[in-house]
Coordinates of C-alpha atoms and ligand atoms in Angstrom, one line a residue:
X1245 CA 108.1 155.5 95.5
X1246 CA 109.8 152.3 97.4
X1247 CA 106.1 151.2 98.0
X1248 CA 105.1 151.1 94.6
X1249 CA 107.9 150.1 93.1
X1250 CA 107.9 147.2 95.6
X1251 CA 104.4 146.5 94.8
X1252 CA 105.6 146.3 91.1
X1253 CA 108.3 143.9 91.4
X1254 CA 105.8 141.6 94.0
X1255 CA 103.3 141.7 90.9
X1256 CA 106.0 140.8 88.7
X1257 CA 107.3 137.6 90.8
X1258 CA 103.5 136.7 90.9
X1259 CA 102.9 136.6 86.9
X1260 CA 106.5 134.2 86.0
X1261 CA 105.5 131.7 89.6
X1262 CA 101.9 131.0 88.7
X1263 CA 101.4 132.0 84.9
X1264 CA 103.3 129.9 83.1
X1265 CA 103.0 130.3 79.1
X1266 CA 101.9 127.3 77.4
X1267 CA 104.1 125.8 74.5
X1268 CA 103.6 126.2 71.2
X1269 CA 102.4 122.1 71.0
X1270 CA 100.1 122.8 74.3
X1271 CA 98.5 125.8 72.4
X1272 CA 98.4 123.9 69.3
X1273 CA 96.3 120.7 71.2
X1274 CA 93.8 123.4 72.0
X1275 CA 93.3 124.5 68.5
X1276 CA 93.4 121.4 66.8
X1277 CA 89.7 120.0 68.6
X1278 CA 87.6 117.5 66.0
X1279 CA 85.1 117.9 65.6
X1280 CA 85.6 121.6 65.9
X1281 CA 83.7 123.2 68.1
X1282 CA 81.3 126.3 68.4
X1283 CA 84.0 128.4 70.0
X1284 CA 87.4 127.9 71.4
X1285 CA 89.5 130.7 72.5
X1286 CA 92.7 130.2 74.4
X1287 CA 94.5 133.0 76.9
X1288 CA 97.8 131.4 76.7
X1289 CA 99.0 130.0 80.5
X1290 CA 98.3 126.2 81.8
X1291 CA 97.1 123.9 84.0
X1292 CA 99.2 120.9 84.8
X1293 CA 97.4 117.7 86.1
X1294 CA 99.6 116.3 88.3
X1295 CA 99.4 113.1 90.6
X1296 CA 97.3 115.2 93.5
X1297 CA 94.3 116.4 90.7
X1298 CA 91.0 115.2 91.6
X1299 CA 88.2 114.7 89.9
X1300 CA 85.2 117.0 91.4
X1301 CA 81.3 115.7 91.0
X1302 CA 78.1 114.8 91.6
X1303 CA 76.2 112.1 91.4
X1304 CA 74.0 113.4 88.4
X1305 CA 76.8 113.2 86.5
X1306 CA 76.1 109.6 85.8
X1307 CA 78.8 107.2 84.3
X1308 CA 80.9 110.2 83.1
X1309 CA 83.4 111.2 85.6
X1310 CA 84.3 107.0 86.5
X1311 CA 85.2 107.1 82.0
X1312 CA 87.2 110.2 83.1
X1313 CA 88.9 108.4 85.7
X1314 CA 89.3 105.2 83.5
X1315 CA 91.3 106.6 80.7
X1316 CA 93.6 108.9 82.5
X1317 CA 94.8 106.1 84.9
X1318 CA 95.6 104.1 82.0
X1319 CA 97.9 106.9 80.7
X1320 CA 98.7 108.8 83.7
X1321 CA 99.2 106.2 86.1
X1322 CA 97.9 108.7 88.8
X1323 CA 95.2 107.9 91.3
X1324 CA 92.7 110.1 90.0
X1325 CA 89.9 109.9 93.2
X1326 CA 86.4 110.7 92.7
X1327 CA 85.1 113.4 95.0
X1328 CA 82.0 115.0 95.5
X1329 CA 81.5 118.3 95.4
X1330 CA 80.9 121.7 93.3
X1331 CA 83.6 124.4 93.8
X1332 CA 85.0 125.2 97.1
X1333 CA 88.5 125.9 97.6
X1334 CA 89.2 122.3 97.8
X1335 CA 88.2 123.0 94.2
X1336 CA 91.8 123.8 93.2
X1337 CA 93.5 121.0 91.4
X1338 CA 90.5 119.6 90.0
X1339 CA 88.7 118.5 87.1
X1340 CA 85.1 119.9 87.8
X1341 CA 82.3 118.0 86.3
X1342 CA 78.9 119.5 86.9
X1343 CA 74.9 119.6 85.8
X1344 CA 74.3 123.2 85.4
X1345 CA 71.1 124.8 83.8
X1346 CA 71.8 126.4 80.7
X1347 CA 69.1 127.6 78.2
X1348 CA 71.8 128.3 74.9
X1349 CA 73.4 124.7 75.2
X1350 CA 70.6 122.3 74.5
X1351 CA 70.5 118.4 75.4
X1352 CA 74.2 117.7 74.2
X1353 CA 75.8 121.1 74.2
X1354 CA 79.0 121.9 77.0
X1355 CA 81.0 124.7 78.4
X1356 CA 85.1 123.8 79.1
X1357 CA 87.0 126.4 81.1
X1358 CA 90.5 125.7 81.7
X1359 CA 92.3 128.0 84.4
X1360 CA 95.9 127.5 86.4
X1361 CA 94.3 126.0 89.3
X1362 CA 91.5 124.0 87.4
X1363 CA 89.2 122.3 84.7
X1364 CA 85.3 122.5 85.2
X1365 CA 83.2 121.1 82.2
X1366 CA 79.6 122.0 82.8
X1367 CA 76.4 121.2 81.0
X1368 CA 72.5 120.4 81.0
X1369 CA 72.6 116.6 80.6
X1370 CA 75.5 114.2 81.2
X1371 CA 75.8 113.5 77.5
X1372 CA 77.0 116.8 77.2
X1373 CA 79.7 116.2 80.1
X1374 CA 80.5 113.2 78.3
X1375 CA 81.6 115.3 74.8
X1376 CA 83.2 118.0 77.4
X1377 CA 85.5 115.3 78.6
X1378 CA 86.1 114.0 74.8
X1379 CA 87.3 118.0 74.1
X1380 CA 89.2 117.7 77.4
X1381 CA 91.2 114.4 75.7
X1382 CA 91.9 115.9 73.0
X1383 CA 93.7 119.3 74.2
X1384 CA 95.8 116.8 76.5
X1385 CA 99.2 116.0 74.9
X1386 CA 98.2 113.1 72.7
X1387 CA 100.1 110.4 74.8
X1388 CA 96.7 110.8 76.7
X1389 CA 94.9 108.6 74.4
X1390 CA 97.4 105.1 74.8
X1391 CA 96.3 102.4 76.6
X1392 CA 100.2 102.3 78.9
X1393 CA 101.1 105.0 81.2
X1394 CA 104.0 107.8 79.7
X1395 CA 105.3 109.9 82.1
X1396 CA 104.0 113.9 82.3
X1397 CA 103.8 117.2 82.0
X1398 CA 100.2 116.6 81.4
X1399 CA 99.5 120.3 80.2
X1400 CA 96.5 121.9 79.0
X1401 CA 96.3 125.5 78.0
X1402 CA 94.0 127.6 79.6
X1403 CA 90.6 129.2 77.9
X1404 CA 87.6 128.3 77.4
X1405 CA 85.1 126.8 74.6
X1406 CA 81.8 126.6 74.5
X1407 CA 80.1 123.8 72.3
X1408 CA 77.1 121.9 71.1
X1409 CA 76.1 119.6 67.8
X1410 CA 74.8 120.7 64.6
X1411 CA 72.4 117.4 64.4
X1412 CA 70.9 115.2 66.7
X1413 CA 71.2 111.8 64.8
X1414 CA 75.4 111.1 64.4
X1415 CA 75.7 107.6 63.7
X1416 CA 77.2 104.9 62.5
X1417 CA 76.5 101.6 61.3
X1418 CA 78.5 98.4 61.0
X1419 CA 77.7 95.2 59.2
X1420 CA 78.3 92.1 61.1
X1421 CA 76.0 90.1 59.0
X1422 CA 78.4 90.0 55.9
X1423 CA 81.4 89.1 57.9
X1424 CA 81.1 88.7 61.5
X1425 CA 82.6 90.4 64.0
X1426 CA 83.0 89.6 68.0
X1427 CA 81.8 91.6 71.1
X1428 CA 85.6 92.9 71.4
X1429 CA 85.2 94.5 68.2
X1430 CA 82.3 96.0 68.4
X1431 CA 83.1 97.2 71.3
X1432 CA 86.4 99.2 70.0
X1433 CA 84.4 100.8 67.2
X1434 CA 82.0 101.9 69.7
X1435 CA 84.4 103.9 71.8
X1436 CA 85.9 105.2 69.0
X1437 CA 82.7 106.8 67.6
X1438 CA 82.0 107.8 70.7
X1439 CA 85.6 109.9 71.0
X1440 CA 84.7 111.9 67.7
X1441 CA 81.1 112.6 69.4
X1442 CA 79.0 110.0 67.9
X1443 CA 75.9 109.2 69.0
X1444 CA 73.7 106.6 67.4
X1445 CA 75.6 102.8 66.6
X1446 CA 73.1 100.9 64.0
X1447 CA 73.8 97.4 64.0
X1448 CA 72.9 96.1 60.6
X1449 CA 72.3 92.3 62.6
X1450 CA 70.6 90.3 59.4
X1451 CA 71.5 89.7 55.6
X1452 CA 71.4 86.9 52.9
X1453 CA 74.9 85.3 54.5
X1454 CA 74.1 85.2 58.6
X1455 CA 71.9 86.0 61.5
X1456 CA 73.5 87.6 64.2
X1457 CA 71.3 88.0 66.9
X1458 CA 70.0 84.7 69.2
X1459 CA 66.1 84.7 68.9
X1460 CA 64.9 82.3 71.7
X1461 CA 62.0 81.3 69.6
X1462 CA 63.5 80.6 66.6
X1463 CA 67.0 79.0 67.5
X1464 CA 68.1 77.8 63.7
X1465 CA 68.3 81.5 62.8
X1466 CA 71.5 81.4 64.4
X1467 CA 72.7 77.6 64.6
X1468 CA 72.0 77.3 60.9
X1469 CA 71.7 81.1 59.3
X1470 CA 74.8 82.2 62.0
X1471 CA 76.7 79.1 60.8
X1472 CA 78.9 81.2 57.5
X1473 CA 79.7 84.2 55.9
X1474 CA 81.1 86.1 52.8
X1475 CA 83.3 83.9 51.5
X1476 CA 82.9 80.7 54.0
X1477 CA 84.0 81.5 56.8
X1478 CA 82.8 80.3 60.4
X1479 CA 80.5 83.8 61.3
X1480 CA 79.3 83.2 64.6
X1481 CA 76.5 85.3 66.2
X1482 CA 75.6 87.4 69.4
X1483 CA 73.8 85.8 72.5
X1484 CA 71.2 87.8 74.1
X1485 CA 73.4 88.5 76.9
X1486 CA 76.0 89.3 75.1
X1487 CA 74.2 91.8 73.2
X1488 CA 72.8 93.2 76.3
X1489 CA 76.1 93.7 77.3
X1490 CA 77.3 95.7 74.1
X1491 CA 74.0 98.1 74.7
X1492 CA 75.3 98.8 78.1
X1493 CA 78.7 99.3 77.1
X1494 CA 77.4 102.0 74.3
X1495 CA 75.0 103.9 76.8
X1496 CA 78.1 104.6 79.0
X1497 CA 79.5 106.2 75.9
X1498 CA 76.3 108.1 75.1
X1499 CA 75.5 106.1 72.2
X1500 CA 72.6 104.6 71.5
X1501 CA 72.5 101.3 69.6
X1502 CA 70.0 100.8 66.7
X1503 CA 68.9 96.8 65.8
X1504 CA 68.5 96.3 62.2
X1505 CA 66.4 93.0 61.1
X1506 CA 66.6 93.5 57.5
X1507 CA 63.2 92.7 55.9
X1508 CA 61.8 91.3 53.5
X1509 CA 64.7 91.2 51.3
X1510 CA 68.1 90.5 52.5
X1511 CA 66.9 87.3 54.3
X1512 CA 68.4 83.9 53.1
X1513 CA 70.0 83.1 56.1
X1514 CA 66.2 82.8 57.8
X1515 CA 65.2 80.8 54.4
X1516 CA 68.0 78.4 55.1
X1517 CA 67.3 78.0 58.7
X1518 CA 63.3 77.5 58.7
X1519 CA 61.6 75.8 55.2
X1520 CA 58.2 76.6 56.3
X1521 CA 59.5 80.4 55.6
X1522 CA 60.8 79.8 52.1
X1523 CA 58.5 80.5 48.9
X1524 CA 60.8 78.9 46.2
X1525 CA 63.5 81.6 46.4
X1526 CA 66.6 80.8 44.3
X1527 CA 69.9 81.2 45.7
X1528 CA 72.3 82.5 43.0
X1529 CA 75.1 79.9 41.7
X1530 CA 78.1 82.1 42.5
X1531 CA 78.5 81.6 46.8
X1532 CA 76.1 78.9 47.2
X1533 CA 76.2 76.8 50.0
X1534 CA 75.5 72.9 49.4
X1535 CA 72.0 72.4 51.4
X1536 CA 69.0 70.8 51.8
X1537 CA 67.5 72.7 49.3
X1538 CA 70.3 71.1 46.3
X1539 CA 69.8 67.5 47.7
X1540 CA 65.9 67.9 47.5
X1541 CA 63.5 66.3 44.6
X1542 CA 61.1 69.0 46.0
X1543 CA 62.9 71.9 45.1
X1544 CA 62.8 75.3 46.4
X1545 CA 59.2 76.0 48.1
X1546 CA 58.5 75.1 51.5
X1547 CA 62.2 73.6 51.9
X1548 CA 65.4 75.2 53.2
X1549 CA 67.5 77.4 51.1
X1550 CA 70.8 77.1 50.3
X1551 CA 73.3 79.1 52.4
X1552 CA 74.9 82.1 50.7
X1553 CA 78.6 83.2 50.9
X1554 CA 78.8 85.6 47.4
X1555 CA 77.9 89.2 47.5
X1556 CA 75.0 89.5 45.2
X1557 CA 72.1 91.8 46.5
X1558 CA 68.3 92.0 45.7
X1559 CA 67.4 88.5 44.9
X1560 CA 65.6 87.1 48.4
X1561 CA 62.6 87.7 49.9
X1562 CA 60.3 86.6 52.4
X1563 CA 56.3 85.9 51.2
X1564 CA 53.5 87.5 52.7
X1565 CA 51.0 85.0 51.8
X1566 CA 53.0 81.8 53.9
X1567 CA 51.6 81.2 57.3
X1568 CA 54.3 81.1 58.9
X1569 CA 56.1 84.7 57.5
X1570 CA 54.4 87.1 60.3
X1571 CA 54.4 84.8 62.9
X1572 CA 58.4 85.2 62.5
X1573 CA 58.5 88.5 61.8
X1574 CA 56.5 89.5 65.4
X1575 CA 58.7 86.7 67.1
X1576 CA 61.5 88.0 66.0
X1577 CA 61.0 92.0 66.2
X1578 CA 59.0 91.7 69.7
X1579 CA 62.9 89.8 71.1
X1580 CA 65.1 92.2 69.6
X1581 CA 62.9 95.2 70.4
X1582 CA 62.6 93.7 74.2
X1583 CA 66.4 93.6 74.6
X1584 CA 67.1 97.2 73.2
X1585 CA 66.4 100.3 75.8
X1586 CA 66.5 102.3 72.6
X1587 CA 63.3 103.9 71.2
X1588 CA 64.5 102.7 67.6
X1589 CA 63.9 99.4 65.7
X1590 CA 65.7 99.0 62.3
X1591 CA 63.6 97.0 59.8
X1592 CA 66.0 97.4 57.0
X1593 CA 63.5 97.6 53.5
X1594 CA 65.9 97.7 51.4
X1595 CA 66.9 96.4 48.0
X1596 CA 63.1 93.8 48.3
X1597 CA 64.0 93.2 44.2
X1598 CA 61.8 90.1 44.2
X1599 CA 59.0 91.3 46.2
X1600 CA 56.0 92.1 44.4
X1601 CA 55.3 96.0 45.2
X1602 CA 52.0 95.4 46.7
X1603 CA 52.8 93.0 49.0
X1604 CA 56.2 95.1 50.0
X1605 CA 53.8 98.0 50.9
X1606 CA 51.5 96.1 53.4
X1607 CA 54.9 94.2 55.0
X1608 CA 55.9 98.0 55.6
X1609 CA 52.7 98.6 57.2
X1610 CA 52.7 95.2 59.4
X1611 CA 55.8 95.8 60.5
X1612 CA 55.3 99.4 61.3
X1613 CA 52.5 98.0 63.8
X1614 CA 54.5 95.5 65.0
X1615 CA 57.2 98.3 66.1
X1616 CA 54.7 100.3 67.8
X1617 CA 53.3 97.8 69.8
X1618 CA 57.0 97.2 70.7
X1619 CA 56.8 100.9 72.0
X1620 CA 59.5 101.8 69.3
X1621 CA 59.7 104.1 66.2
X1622 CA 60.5 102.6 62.9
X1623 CA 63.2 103.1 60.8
X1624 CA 63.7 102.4 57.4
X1625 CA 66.1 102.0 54.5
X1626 CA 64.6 104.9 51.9
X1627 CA 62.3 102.5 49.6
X1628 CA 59.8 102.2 53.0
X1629 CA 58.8 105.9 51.5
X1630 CA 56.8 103.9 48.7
X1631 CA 54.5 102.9 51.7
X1632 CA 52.3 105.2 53.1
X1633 CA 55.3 106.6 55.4
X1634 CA 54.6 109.6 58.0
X1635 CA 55.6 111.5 60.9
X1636 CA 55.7 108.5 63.1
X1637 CA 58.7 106.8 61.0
X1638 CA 62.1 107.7 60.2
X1639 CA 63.5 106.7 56.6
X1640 CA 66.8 106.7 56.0
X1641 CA 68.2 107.9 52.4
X1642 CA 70.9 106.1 50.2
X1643 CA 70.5 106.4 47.0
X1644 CA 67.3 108.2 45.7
X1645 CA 66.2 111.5 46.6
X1646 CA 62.6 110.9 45.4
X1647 CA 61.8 108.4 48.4
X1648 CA 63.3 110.5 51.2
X1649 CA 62.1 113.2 49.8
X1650 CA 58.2 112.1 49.2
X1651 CA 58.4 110.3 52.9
X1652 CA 59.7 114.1 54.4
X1653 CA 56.6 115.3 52.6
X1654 CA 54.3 112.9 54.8
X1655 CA 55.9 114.3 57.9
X1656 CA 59.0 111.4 58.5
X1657 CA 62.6 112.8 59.9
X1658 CA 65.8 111.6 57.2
X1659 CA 68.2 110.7 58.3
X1660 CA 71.2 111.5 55.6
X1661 CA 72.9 108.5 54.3
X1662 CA 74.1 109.1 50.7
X1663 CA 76.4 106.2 49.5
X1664 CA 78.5 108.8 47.6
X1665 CA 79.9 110.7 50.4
X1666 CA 79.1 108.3 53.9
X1667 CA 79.1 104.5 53.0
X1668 CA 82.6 104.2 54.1
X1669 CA 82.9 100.3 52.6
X1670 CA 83.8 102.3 49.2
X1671 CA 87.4 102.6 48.0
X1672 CA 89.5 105.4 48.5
X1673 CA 90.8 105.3 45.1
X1674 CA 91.5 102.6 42.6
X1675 CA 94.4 101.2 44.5
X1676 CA 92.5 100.2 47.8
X1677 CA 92.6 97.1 48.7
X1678 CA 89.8 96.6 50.9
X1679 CA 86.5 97.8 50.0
X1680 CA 83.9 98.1 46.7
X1681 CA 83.2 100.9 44.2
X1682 CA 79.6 101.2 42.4
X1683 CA 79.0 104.3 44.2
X1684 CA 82.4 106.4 44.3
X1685 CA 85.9 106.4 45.1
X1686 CA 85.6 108.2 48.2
X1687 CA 88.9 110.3 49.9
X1688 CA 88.6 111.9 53.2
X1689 CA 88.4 115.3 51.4
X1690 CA 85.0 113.7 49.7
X1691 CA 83.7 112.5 53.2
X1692 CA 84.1 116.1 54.4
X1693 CA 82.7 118.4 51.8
X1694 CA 79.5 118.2 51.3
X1695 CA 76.3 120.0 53.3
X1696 CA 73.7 117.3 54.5
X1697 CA 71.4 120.2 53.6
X1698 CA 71.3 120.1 49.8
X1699 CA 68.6 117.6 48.6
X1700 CA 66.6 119.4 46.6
X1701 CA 62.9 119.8 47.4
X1702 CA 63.6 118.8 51.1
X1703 CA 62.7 121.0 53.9
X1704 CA 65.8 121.4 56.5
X1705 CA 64.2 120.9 59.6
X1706 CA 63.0 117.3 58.0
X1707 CA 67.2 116.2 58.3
X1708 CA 67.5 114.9 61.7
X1709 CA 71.6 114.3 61.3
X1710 CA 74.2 112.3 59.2
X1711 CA 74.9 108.1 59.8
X1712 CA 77.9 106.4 57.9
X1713 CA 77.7 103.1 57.0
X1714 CA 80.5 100.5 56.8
X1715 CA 79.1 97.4 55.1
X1716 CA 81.1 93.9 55.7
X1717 CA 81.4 92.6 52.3
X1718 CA 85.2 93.0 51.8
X1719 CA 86.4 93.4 55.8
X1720 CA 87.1 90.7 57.6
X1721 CA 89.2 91.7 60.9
X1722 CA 89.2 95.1 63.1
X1723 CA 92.5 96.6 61.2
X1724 CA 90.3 96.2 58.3
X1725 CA 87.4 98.0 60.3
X1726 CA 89.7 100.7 61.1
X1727 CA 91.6 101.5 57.7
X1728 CA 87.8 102.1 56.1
X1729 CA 86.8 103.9 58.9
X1730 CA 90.1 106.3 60.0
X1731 CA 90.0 109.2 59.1
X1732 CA 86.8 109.1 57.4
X1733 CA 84.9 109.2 60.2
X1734 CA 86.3 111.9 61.4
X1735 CA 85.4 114.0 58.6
X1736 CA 81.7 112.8 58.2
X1737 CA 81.8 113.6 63.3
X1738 CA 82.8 116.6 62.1
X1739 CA 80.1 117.1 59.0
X1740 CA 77.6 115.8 61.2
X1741 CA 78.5 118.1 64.7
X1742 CA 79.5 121.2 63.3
X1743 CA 78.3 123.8 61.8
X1744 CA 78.1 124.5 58.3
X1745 CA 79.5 127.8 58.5
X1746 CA 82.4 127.3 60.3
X1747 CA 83.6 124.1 58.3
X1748 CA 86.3 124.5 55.6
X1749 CA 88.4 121.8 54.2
X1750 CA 91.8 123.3 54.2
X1751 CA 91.1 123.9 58.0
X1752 CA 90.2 121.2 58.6
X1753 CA 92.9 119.0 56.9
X1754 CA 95.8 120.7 59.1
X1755 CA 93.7 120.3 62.3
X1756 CA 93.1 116.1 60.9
X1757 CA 97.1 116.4 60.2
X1758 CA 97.7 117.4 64.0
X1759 CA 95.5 114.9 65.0
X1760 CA 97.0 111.7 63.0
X1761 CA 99.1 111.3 66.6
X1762 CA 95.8 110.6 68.6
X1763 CA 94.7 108.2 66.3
X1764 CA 98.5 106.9 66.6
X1765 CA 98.3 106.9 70.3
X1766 CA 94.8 104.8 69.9
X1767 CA 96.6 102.4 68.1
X1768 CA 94.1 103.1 65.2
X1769 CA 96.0 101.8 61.7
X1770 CA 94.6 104.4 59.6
X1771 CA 94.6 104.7 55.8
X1772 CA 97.5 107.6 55.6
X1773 CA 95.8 109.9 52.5
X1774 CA 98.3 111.6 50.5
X1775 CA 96.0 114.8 50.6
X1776 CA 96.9 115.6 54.5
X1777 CA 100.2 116.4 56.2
X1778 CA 100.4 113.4 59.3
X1779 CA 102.4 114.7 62.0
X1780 CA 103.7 111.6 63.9
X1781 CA 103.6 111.3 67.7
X1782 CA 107.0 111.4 69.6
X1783 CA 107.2 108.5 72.2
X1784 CA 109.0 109.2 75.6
Ligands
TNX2939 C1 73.9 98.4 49.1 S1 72.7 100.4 50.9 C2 73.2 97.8 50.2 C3 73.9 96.8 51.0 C4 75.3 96.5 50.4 C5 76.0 97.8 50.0 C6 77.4 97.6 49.5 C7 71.7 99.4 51.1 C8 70.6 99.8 51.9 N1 72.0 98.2 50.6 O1 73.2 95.6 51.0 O2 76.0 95.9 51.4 O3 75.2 98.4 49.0 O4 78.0 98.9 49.3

């Protein structure tokens, strides 16, 4: 009787010393995960990372476990040493990052067990790692994600979840042609896709008003074409270096960047930098630049264009017939695609109002040869599906379902676009300041509840994911960049990772309302929609 009663009380002592019961906030961080994943379940105790936690590898973990260390120092202030190793009782107090075969978790998928003694995230590629340690930020205490160290508890609730992505293409894309943006900025809205699980960053590098990207072989694109911008302004442009640096910076992250040289339309700023490229295009009144076109008794045709600084669409093009056209087109495509590790090349397509059909069919084609020899794949805004499209090319859909939907037929992946629900340079509502309209006012509850899935008349396993665009029209600075993007984004990560059948709105808008103090702690200045409850972040 003494024994067991002995025993009893021993047991007892044990459970209140080492299970601790997690708060209702710590239980709440676990819950709250965006995008939401496969399957989260939590037992109730914690683990506390404390100044001694290591973090516990191997070296195929690639880049992830020194972005581990990275952002916890910054908040933590602890040490947070890199070890090698599996699990061993040296294991304890550790965040385990491991390769581990897997056959239910596919390329990008992730298992996250939390127990009192330690973390282990384990997965089949390091990009799944990578979104393991994303989940792991998040069910921290929010202060996790500032840039300045806060002092502890650092606790995470203990359980486990087991994730992995709906689609494979989860992108975004941001135009720095309209209004430019520097490396720093890019940069930001890189890592903050990649926090929400993003994957693809398209880089929509050409338009009417700038070239962005230094071409060796044609150096005016940039010191004449990279000169402006919407409304004047100085734009500025990317050096080769520099870009190489901003593909590096994304492949840490897991996310691949995709060039876009928009052709044939979209293209006065090459027109205004080379005359041998122009075929009389006229640049429209409204936003034109004085230039050697205005002061010349030749007129348009085989002199410079004007540059552009309105916002009119549809009314350039290059000319198949001029000499010089695919000479530039090769030049340029064969630098870009030479300086991207990516297996995609952009060629834009869209919007080629002035370009006689027959002639927009065989650019497609030329340029479709170019890319291959390149060693890319081509991707295209949906019009390239009135070329003879097929399963070699990618289209991307905006507008009209008929070109997506007759270029799927032909064999080519879609990637799902719609301007309605994902081009996030649309307004809110009718009181936002930034942003246009012509396709919808769009609300983070619009962003988020739709299926991808739905085009009529296309086959499901054509879809290969969701990309949002923001085009540069109306923004100017990165608080503009993040009050069109935050929380939109968010709900379009969450559209394109999760699920369909485990996505709800009214779920999701508490879990978004929870998570307003991570985008706080990220210093993101987010458009504050009236539909969801923010709950603020308490500083210490
Ligand atoms: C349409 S969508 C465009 C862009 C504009 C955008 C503005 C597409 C392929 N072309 O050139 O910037 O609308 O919302």
């Amino acid at each position: 009787m003494k024994i067991v009663s002995g025993f009893l009380i021993a047991g007892a002592v044990a459970l209140t010393s080492c299970t601790e019961k997690a708060s209702p906030e710590t239980m709440a961080a676990f819950q709250h995960v965006i995008p939401k994943p496969t399957q989260a379940e939590t037992d109730g105790g914690v683990f506390e990372l404390n100044a001694q936690t290591t973090i516990l590898t191997t070296p195929d973990a690639g880049p992830v476990p020194t972005y581990l260390a990275e952002v916890l120092r910054k908040s933590t202030g602890y040490a947070w040493e890199i070890q090698e190793g599996s699990s061993s009782p040296e294991g304890d107090n550790a965040i385990i990052l491991l390769l581990e075969e897997h056959p239910d978790w596919g390329d990008e998928g992730y298992a996250l067990t939390v127990d009192e003694d330690r973390v282990r995230i384990s997965a089949n590629h390091p990009a799944g790692l990578f979104y393991g340690v994303q989940t792991l930020l998040q069910i921290l205490p929010p202060r996790v994600h500032e840039s300045r160290v806060t002092d502890g508890p650092w606790l995470i609730a203990t359980g486990q979840i087991i994730d992995q992505p709906r689609y494979a293409w989860r992108g975004m894309m941001l135009d720095v042609a309209r209004h430019f943006f520097t490396v720093e900025e890019v940069k930001r809205t890189i890592d903050l896709a990649a926090k929400y699980k993003l994957n693809r960053f398209h880089l929509h590098l050409t338009d009417d008003q700038g070239w962005r990207i230094e071409i060796k072989s044609w150096p005016n694109l940039t010191a004449i074409g990279g000169s402006t911008e919407v409304g004047g302004g100085k734009g500025g442009f990317y050096t080769q270096e520099q870009y190489t640096k901003l593909v590096t910076y994304a492949a840490i992250r897991f996310v691949t960047v995709v060039p876009e040289i928009d052709l044939p339309g979209h293209i006065n700023s090459a027109l205004a930098s080379y005359g041998e490229l122009n075929g009389g295009i006229h640049v429209p009144e409204e936003g034109r630049v004085p230039g050697p076109e205005v002061n010349s008794t030749l007129g348009g045709k085989d002199r410079p264009t004007a540059l552009y600084t309105g916002i009119q669409v549809g009314w350039s093009t290059l000319r198949l017939e001029k000499p010089a056209t695919m000479k530039f087109v090769s030049d340029v495509l064969r630098e870009v695609m030479s300086l991207t590790p990516g297996p995609y090349m952009h060629i834009g397509g869209d919007e080629a109002h002035v370009t006689k059909k027959e002639d927009y069919i065989q650019f497609i084609e030329r340029f479709r040869e170019i890319v291959h020899a390149g060693g890319k794949q081509m991707i295209g805004w949906e019009e390239i599906g009135q070329a003879a499209i097929d399963d070699r090319s990618i289209v991307q859909h905006w507008s009209q379902a008929k070109y997506a939907v007759t270029a799927a037929g032909r064999g080519a992946r879609v990637i799902m676009s719609p301007a309605t629900r994902t081009y996030l340079d649309m307004k809110y509502d009718s009181t936002t300041r930034l942003g246009l309209k012509w396709a919808a006012y769009i609300e983070v509850d619009d962003a988020y509840t739709w299926d991808p899935d739905t085009l009529q008349n296309l086959d499901p396993s054509s879809i290969l994911g969701v990309e949002a665009p923001l085009w540069g029209e109306t923004i100017d600075t990165m608080e503009d960049i993040e009050y069109l993007l935050f929380p939109r984004l968010v709900s379009l990560a969450e559209v394109s990772w999760t699920a369909q059948p485990s996505r709800n709105w009214e779920d999701f808008r508490i879990r978004l309302g929870y998570h307003g103090q991570q985008l706080e702690a990220m210093g993101i200045r987010y458009y504050p929609s009236p539909l969801v409850d923010w709950k603020q972040l308490s500083r210490n």
